[in-house]
Tab-separated table of C-alpha atoms in Angstrom:
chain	number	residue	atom	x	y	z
A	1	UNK	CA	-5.198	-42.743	47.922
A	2	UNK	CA	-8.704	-43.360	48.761
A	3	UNK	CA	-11.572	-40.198	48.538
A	4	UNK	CA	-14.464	-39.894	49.965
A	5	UNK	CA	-17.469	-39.845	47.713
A	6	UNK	CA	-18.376	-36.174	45.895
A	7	UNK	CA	-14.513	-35.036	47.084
A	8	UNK	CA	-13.041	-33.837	43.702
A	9	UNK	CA	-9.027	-33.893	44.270
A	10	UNK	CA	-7.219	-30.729	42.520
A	11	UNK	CA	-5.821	-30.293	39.331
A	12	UNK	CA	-2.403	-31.674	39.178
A	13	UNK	CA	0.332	-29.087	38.162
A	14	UNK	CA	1.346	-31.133	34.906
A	15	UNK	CA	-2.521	-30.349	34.233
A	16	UNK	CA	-2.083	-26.750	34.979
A	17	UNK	CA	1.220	-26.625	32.871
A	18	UNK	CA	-1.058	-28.817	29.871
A	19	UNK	CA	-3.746	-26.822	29.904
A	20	UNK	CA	-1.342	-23.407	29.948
A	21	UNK	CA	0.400	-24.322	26.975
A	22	UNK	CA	-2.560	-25.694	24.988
A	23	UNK	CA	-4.046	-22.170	25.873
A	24	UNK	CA	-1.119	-20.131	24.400
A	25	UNK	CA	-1.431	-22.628	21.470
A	26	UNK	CA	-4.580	-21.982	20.280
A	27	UNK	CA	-4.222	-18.123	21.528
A	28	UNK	CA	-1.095	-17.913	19.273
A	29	UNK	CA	-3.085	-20.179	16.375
A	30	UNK	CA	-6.069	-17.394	16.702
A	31	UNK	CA	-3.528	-14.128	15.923
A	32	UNK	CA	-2.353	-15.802	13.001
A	33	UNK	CA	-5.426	-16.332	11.471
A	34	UNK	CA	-6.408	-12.823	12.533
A	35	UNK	CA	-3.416	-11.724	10.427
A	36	UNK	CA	-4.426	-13.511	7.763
A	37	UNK	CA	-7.762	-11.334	7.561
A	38	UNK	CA	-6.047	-7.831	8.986
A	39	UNK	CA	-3.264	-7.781	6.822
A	40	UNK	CA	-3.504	-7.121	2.913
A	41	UNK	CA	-2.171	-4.615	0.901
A	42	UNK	CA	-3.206	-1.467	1.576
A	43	UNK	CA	-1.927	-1.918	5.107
A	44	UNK	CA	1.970	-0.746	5.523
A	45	UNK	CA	4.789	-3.432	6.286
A	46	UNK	CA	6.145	-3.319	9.433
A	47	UNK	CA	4.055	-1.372	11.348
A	48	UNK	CA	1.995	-2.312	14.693
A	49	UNK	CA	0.274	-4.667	13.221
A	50	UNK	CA	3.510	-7.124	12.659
A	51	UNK	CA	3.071	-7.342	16.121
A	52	UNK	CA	0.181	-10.025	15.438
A	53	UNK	CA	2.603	-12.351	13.713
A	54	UNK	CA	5.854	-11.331	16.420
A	55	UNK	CA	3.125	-12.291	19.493
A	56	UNK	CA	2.196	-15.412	17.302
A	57	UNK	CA	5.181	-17.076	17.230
A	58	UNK	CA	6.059	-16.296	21.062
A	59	UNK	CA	3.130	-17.727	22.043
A	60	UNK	CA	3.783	-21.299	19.685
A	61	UNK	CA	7.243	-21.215	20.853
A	62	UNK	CA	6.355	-21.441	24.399
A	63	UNK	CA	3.377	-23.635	23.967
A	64	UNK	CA	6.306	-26.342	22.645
A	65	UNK	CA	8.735	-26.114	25.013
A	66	UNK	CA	9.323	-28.660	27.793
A	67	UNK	CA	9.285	-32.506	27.624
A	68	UNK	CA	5.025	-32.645	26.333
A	69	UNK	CA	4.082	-29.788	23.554
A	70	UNK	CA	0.785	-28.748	23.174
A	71	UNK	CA	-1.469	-30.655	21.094
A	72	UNK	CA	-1.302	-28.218	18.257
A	73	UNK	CA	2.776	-28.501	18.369
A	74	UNK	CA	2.751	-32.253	18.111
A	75	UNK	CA	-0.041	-33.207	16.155
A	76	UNK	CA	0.123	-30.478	13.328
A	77	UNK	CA	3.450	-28.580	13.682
A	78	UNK	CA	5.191	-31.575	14.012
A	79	UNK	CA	3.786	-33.090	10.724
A	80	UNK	CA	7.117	-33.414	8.491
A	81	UNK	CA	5.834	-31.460	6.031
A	82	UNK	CA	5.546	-28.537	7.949
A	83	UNK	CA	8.921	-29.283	9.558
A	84	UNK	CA	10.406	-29.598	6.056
A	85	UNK	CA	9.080	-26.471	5.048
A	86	UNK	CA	10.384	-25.372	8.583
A	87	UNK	CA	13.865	-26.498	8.055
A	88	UNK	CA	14.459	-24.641	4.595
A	89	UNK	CA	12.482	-21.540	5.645
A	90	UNK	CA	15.268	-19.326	5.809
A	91	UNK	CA	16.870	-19.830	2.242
A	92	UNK	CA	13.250	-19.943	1.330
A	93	UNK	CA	13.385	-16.637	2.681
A	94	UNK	CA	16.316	-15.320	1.157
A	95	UNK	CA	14.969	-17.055	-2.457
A	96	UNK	CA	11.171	-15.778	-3.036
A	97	UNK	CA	11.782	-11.971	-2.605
A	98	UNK	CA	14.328	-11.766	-5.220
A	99	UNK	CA	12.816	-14.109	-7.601
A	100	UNK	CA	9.672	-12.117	-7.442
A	101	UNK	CA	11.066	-8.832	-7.330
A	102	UNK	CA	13.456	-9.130	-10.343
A	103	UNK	CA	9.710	-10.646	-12.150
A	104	UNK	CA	8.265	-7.579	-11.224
A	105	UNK	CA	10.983	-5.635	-12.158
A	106	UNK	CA	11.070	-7.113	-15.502
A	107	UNK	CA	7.490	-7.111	-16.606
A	108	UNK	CA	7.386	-3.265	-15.393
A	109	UNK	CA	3.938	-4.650	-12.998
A	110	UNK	CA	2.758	-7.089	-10.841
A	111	UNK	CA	3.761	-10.285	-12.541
A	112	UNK	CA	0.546	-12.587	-13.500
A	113	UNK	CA	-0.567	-15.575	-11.545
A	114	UNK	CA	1.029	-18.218	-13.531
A	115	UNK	CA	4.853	-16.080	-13.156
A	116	UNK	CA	4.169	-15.691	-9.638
A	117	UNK	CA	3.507	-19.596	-8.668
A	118	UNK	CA	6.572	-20.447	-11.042
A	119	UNK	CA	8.770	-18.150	-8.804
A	120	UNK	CA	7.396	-19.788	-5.813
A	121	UNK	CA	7.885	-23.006	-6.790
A	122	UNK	CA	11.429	-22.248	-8.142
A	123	UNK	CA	11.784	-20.808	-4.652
A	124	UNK	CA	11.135	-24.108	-2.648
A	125	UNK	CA	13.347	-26.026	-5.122
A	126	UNK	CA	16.426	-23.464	-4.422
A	127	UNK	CA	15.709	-23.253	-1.451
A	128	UNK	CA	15.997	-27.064	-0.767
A	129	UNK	CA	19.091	-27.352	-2.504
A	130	UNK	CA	21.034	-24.295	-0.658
A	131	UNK	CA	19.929	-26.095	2.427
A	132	UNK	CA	21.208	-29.479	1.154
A	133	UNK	CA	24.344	-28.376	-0.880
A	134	UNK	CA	25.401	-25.342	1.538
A	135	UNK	CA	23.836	-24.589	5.409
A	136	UNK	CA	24.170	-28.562	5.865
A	137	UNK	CA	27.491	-29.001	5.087
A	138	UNK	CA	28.274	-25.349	6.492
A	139	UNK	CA	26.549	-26.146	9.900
A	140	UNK	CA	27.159	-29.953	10.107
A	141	UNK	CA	30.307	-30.705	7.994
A	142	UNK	CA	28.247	-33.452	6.236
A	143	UNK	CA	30.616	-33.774	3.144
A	144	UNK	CA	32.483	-30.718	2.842
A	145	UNK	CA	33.625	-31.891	6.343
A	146	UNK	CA	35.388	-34.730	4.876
A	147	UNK	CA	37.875	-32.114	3.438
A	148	UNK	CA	39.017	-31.801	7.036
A	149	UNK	CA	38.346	-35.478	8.239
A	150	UNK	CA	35.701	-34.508	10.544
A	151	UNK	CA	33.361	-31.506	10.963
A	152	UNK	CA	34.110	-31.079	14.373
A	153	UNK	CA	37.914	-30.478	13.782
A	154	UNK	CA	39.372	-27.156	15.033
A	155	UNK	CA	40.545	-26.865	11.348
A	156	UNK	CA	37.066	-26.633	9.841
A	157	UNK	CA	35.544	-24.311	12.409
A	158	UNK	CA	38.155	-22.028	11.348
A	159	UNK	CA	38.301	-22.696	7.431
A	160	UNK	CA	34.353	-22.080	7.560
A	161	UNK	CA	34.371	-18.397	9.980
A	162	UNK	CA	37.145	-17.452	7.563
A	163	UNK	CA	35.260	-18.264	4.662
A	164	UNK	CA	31.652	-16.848	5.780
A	165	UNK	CA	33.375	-13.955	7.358
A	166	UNK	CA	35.157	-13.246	3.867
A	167	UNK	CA	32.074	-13.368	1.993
A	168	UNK	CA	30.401	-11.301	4.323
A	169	UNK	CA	33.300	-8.496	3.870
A	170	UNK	CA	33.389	-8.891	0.122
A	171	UNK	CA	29.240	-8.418	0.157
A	172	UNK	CA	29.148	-5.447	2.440
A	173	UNK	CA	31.817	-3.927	-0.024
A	174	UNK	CA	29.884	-4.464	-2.635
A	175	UNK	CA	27.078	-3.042	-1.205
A	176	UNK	CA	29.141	0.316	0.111
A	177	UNK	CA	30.958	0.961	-3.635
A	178	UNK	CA	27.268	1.088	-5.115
A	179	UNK	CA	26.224	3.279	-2.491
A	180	UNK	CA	28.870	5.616	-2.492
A	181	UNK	CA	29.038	6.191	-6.751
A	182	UNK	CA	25.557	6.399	-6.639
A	183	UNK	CA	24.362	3.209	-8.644
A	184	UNK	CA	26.921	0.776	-10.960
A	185	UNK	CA	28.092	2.764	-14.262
A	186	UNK	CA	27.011	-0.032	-16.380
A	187	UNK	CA	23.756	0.307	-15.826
A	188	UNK	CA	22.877	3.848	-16.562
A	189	UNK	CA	22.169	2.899	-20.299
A	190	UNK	CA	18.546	1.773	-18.867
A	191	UNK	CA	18.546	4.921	-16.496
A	192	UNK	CA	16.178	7.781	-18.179
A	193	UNK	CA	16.875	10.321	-15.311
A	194	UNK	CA	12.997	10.503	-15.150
A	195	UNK	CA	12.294	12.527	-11.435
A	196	UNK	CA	9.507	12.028	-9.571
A	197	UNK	CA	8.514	9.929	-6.070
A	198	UNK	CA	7.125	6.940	-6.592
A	199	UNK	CA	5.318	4.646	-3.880
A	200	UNK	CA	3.009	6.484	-1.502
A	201	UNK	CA	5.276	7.319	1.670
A	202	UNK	CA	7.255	10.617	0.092
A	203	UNK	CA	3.447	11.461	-1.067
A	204	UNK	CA	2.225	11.570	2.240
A	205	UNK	CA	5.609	13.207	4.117
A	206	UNK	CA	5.762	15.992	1.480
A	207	UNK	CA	2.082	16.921	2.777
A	208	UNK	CA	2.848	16.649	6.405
A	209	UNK	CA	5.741	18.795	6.568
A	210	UNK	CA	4.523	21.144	4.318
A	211	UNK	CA	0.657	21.567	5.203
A	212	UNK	CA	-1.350	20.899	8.375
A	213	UNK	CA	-4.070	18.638	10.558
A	214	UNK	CA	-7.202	18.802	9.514
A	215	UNK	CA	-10.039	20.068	11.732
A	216	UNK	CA	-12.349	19.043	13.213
A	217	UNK	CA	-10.967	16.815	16.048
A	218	UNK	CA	-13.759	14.197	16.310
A	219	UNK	CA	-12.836	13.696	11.685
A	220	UNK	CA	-9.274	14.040	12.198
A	221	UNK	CA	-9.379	11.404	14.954
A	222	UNK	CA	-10.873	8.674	12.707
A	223	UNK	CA	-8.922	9.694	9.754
A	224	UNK	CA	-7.134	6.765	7.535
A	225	UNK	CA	-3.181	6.852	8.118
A	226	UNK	CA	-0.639	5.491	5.882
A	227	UNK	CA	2.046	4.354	8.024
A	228	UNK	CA	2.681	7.530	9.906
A	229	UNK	CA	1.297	9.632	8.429
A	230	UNK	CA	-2.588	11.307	8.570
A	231	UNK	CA	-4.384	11.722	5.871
A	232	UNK	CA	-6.681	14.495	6.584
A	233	UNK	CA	-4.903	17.680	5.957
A	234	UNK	CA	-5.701	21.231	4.968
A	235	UNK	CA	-3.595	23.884	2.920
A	236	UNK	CA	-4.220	26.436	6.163
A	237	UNK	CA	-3.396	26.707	9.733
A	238	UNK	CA	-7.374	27.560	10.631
A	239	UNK	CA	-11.146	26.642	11.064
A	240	UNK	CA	-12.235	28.780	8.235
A	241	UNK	CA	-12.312	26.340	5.605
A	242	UNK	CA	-13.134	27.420	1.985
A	243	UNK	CA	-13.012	24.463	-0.216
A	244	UNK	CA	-13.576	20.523	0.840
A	245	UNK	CA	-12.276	18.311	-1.637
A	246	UNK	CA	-14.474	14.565	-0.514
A	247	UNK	CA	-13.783	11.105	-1.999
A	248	UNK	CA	-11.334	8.794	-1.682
A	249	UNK	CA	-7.724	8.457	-2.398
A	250	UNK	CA	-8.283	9.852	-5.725
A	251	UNK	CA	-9.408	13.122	-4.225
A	252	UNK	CA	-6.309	13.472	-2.104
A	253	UNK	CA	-4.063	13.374	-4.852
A	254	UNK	CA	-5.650	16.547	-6.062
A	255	UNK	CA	-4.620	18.562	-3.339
A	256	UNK	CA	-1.566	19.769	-3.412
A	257	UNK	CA	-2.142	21.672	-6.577
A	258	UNK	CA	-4.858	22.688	-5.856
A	259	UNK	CA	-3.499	23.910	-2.098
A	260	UNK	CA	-0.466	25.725	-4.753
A	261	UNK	CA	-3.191	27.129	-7.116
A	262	UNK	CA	-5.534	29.074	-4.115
A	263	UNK	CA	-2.938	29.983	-1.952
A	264	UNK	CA	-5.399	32.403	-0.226
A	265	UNK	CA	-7.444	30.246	0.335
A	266	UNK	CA	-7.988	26.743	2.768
A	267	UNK	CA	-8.577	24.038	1.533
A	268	UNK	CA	-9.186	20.745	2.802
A	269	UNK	CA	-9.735	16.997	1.863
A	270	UNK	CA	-11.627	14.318	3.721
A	271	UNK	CA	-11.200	10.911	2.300
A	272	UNK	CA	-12.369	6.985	3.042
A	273	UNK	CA	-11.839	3.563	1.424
A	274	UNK	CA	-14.817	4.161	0.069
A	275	UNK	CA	-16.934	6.146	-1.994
A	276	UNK	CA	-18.523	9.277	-0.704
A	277	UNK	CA	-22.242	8.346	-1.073
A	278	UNK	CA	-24.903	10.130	1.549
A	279	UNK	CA	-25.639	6.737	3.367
A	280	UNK	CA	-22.294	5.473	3.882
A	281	UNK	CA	-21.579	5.642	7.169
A	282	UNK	CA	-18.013	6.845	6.880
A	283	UNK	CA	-18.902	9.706	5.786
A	284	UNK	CA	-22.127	10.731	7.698
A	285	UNK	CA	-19.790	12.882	10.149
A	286	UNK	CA	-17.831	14.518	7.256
A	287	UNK	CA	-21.187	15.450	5.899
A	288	UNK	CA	-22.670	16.712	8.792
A	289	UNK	CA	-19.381	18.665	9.140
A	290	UNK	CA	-18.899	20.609	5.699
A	291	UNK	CA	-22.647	20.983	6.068
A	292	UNK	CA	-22.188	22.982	9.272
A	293	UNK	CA	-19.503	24.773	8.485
A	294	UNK	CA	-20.724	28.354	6.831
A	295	UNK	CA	-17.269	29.200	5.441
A	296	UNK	CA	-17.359	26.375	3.117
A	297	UNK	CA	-18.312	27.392	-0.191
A	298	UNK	CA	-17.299	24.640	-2.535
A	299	UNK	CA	-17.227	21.242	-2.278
A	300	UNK	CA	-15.486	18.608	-5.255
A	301	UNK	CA	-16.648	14.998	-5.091
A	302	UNK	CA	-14.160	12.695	-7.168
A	303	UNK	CA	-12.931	9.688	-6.352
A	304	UNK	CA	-11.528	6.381	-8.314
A	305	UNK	CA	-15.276	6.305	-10.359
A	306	UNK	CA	-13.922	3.128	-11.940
A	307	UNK	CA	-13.393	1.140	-8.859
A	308	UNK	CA	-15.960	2.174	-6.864
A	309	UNK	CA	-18.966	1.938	-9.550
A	310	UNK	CA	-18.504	-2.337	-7.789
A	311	UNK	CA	-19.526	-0.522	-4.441
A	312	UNK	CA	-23.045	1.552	-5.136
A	313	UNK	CA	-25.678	-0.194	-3.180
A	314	UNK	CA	-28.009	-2.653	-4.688
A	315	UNK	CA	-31.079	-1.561	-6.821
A	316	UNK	CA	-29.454	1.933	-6.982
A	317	UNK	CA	-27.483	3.916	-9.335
A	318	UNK	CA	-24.203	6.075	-9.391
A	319	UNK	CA	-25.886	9.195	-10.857
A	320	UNK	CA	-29.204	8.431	-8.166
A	321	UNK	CA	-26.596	8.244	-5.365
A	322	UNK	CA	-24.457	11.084	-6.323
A	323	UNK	CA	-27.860	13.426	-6.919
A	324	UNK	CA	-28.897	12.674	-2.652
A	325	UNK	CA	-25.197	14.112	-1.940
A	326	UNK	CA	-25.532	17.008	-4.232
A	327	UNK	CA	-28.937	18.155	-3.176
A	328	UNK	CA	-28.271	17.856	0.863
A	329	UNK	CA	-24.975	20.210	-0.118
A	330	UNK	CA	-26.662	22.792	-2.741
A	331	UNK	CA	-29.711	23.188	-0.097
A	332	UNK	CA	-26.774	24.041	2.718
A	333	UNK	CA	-25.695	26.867	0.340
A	334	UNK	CA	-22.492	24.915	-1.292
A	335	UNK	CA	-21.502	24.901	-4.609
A	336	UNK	CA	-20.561	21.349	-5.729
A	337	UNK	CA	-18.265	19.911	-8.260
A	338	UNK	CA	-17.564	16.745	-10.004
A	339	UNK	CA	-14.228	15.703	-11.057
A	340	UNK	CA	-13.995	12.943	-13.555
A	341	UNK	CA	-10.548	10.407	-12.952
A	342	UNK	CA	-6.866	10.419	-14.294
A	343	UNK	CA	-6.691	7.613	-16.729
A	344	UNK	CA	-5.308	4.087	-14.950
A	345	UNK	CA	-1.935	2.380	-16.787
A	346	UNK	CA	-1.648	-1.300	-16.719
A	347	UNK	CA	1.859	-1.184	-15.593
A	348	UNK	CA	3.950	0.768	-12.767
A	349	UNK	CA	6.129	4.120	-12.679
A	350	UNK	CA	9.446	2.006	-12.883
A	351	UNK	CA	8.441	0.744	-16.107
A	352	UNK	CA	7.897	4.256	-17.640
A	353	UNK	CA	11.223	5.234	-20.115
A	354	UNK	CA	13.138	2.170	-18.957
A	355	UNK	CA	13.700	3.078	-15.060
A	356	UNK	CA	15.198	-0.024	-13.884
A	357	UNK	CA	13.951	-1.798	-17.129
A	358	UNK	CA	16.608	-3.204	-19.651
A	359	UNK	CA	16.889	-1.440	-22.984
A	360	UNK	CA	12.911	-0.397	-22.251
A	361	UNK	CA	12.057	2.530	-24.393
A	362	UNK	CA	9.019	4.987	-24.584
A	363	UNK	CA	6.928	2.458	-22.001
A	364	UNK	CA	4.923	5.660	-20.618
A	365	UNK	CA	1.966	5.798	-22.611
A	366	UNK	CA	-1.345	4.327	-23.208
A	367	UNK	CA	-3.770	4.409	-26.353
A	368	UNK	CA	-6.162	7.317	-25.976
A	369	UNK	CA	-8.855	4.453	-26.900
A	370	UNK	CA	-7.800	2.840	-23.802
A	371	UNK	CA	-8.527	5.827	-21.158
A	372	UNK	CA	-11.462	6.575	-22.928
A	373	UNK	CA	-12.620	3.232	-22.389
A	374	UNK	CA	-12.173	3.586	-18.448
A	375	UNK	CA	-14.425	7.115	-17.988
A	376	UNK	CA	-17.046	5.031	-20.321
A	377	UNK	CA	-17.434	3.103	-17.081
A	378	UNK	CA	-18.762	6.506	-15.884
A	379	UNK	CA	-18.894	9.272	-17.271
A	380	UNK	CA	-22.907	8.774	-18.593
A	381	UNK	CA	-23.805	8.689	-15.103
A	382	UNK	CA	-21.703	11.820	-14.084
A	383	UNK	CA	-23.473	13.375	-17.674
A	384	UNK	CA	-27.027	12.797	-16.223
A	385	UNK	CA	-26.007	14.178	-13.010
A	386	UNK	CA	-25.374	17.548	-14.832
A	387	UNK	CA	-28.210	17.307	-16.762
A	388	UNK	CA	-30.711	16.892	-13.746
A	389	UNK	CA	-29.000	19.759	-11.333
A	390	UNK	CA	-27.490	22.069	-13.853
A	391	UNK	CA	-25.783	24.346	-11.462
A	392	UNK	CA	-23.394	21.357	-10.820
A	393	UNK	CA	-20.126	21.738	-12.754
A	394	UNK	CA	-18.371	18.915	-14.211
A	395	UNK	CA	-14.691	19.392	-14.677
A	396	UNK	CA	-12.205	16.970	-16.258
A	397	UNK	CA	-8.502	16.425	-15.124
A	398	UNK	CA	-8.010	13.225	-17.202
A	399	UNK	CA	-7.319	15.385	-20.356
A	400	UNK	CA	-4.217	17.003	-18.904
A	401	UNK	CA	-2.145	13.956	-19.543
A	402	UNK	CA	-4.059	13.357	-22.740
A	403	UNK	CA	-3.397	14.200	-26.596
A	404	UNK	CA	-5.242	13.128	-29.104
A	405	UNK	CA	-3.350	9.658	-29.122
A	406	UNK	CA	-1.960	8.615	-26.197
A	407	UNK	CA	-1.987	9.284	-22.726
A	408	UNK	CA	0.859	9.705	-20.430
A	409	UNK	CA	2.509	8.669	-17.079
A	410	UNK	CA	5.215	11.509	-17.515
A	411	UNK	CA	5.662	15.041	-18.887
A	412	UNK	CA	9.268	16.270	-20.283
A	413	UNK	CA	11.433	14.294	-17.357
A	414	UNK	CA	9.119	13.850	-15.071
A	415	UNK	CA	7.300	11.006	-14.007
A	416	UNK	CA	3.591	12.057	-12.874
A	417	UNK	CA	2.636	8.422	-11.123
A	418	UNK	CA	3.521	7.258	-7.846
A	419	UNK	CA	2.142	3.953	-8.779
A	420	UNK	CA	-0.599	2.189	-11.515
A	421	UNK	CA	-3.278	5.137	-11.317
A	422	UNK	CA	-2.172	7.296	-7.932
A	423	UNK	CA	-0.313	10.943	-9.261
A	424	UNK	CA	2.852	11.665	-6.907
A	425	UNK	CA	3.995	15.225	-6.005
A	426	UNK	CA	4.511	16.345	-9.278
A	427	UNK	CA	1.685	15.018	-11.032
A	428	UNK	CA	-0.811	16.601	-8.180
A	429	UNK	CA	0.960	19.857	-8.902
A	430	UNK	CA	0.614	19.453	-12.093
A	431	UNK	CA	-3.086	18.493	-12.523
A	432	UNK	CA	-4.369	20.212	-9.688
A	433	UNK	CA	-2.853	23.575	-11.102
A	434	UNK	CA	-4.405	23.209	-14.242
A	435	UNK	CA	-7.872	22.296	-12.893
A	436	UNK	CA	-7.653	25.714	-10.932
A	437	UNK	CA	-5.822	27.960	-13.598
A	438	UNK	CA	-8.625	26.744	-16.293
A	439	UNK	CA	-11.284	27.224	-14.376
A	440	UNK	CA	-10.308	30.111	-12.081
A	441	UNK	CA	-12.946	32.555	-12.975
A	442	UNK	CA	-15.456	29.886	-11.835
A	443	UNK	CA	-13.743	29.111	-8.426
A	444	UNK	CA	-13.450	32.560	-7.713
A	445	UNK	CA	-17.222	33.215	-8.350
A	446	UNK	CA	-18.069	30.247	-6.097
A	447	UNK	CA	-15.637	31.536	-3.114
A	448	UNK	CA	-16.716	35.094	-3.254
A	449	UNK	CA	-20.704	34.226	-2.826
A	450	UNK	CA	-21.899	34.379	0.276
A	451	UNK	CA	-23.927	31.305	1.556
């Protein structure tokens, strides 16, 4: 076909269908490495965001399907390491949880670096071989096949449903008869009957079913969630607000003894990932808030002091930053507190008296030395705080799970930790009690003055 000169012909539709898939490629390509800066830790698994990864894979999948792939499905997904890794992903799968569960089970904490690469590795190699020694010769017959002269025989379809289908049955069993007694018999020797939540999620239920949203709308909109759950709450169903407890996740755990210690009165917490200096701008609208609000009369900074010491702003100190909160608040009629920090155990709630820990015994505690070591990081700055605006009280809650050797993650069968340094239901209770019973007289002087 011959064109006249400046007449562009249209794009073919192989070049439409190219350019499509190379498009939902690269678009798939970009939510994974979205992922692989939205996801850590603190965010819950599943929740929306698995949708980044589900979308991911749709969109790869159908950028490789047809006769011609997109260029990122045969150049680099087609490299035969990736399809290796492809082809044993699924006893790879099955492999690295339980290798690095029963590690973390074991150690009673996050297992170190050098444990954690050996159970990966040990993974890959079990995982190769149950794809060599079993789903090959389950899928393709290639030498347990022999046994029936050829995979494809009617015989071995049925010998392998039968046997899968057995297995299956004699798992699920299994799985029921441990259910139904409760946990295996043989195992309670390592059982101390400790009670207590651990993990964060019956933290945050027992709070929302039992207290309620905090006000008002325009914090409770941007409050942090953990997965369903707000976390801006307040003891009382009403705007008049008497105490704000402000920090960070450290604060919150003080609330629900504190909420059982004052039933008369509201309280209310307002929390970041972040520490609750005057310039940081997740807290300018909680500020302006509580500093608005006449029928606030106390306000109790805390937060994890140890961690967040790493975030005070360059060529500035904890006690200088602290002292611009304290003085916008006292000038606004509040009186402010300081609450120093629980101490922080190097291993988890599970560990503590041998819950799901072989013959463990007595694993709860920490030297005193040790949590003294941790308000060190501190506590001199929180000191000259006092000493500069002496109507600022300082209270300690790290000495209620303190003697004068040890400190501890439970108290007479209860465990007090829902994980390395968070306190669960009863711990909060607990703590937060105390805190109010020793210093009631002081809270109640605070509350009764008018602004």
């Amino acid at each position: 076909m011959v064109y006249q000169q400046g007449h562009v012909p249209a794009p073919s539709p192989d070049f439409w269908r190219t350019w499509c898939k190379n498009a939902a490629a690269s678009f798939g390509a970009a939510l994974i490495a979205l992922a692989l800066f939205k996801l850590t830790k603190d965010k819950p698994w599943p929740s929306h965001n698995t949708l980044l990864l589900c979308v991911a894979t749709l969109a790869l999948l159908a950028a490789g399907a047809g006769s011609k792939p997109a260029w990122l499905n045969r150049r680099v997904l087609s490299n035969r390491l990736l399809v290796g890794v492809g082809l044993i992903s699924y006893p790879l799968y099955l492999w690295h949880w339980p290798l690095l569960s029963f590690a973390r089970i074991l150690d009673g904490a996050t297992p170190s670096r050098t444990v954690r690469i050996a159970a990966v590795a040990a993974s890959f190699v079990l995982a190769y071989l149950t794809y060599i020694g079993l789903e090959k010769p389950l899928r393709y017959g290639t030498w347990w096949g022999k046994w029936f002269r050829a995979s494809q025989h009617p015989r071995g379809y049925r010998w392998k449903i039968g046997a899968l289908c057995g297995l299956m049955a004699v798992v699920g069993f299994v799985g029921y008869n441990a259910y139904v007694r409760d946990g295996l018999t043989f195992r309670s020797y390592s059982q101390k009957n400790l009670n207590g939540d651990t993990g964060h999620i019956e933290f945050h239920k027992y709070i929302a079913n039992k207290y309620f949203l905090c006000g008002p709308k325009e914090i409770l909109d941007k409050a942090l969630k953990w997965d369903v759950y707000t976390r801006c709450m307040q003891s009382k169903r009403s705007d008049q607000i008497d105490i704000a407890i402000v920090g960070d996740s450290h604060a919150e755990h003080l609330f629900i003894g504190m909420a059982e210690a004052l039933p008369n009165k509201n309280i209310v917490f307002y929390i970041k990932s972040s520490p609750p200096f005057l310039d940081n701008s997740d807290f300018i609208k909680i500020y302006e808030s509580v500093i608005k609000n006449e029928a606030i009369k106390a306000v109790i900074l805390t937060m994890r002091w140890m961690e967040r010491v790493s975030q005070i702003p360059k060529e500035s100190t904890l006690d200088k930053e602290l002292l611009k909160v304290i003085d916008v608040l006292s000038s606004s009629g509040k009186a402010v507190y300081l609450i120093d920090d629980v101490p922080a155990f190097p291993f988890d709630p599970e560990k503590c008296e041998g819950r799901r820990r072989f013959g463990s015994t007595n694993e709860c505690k920490i030297p005193l030395s040790i949590a003294k070591s941790q308000s060190e990081i501190y506590l001199d700055s929180l000191m000259k705080v006092v000493e500069n605006r002496p109507s600022v009280r300082l209270l300690s809650v790290g000495k209620y799970l303190c003697d004068n050797e040890s400190c501890s993650m439970a108290a007479d069968k209860f465990i007090l930790y829902r994980d390395r340094n968070h306190l669960n239901i009863n711990g909060s209770s607990l703590v937060g009690r105390r805190l109010v019973e020793d210093n009631l007289q002081l809270f109640k002087s605070d509350l009764n003055n008018s602004n």
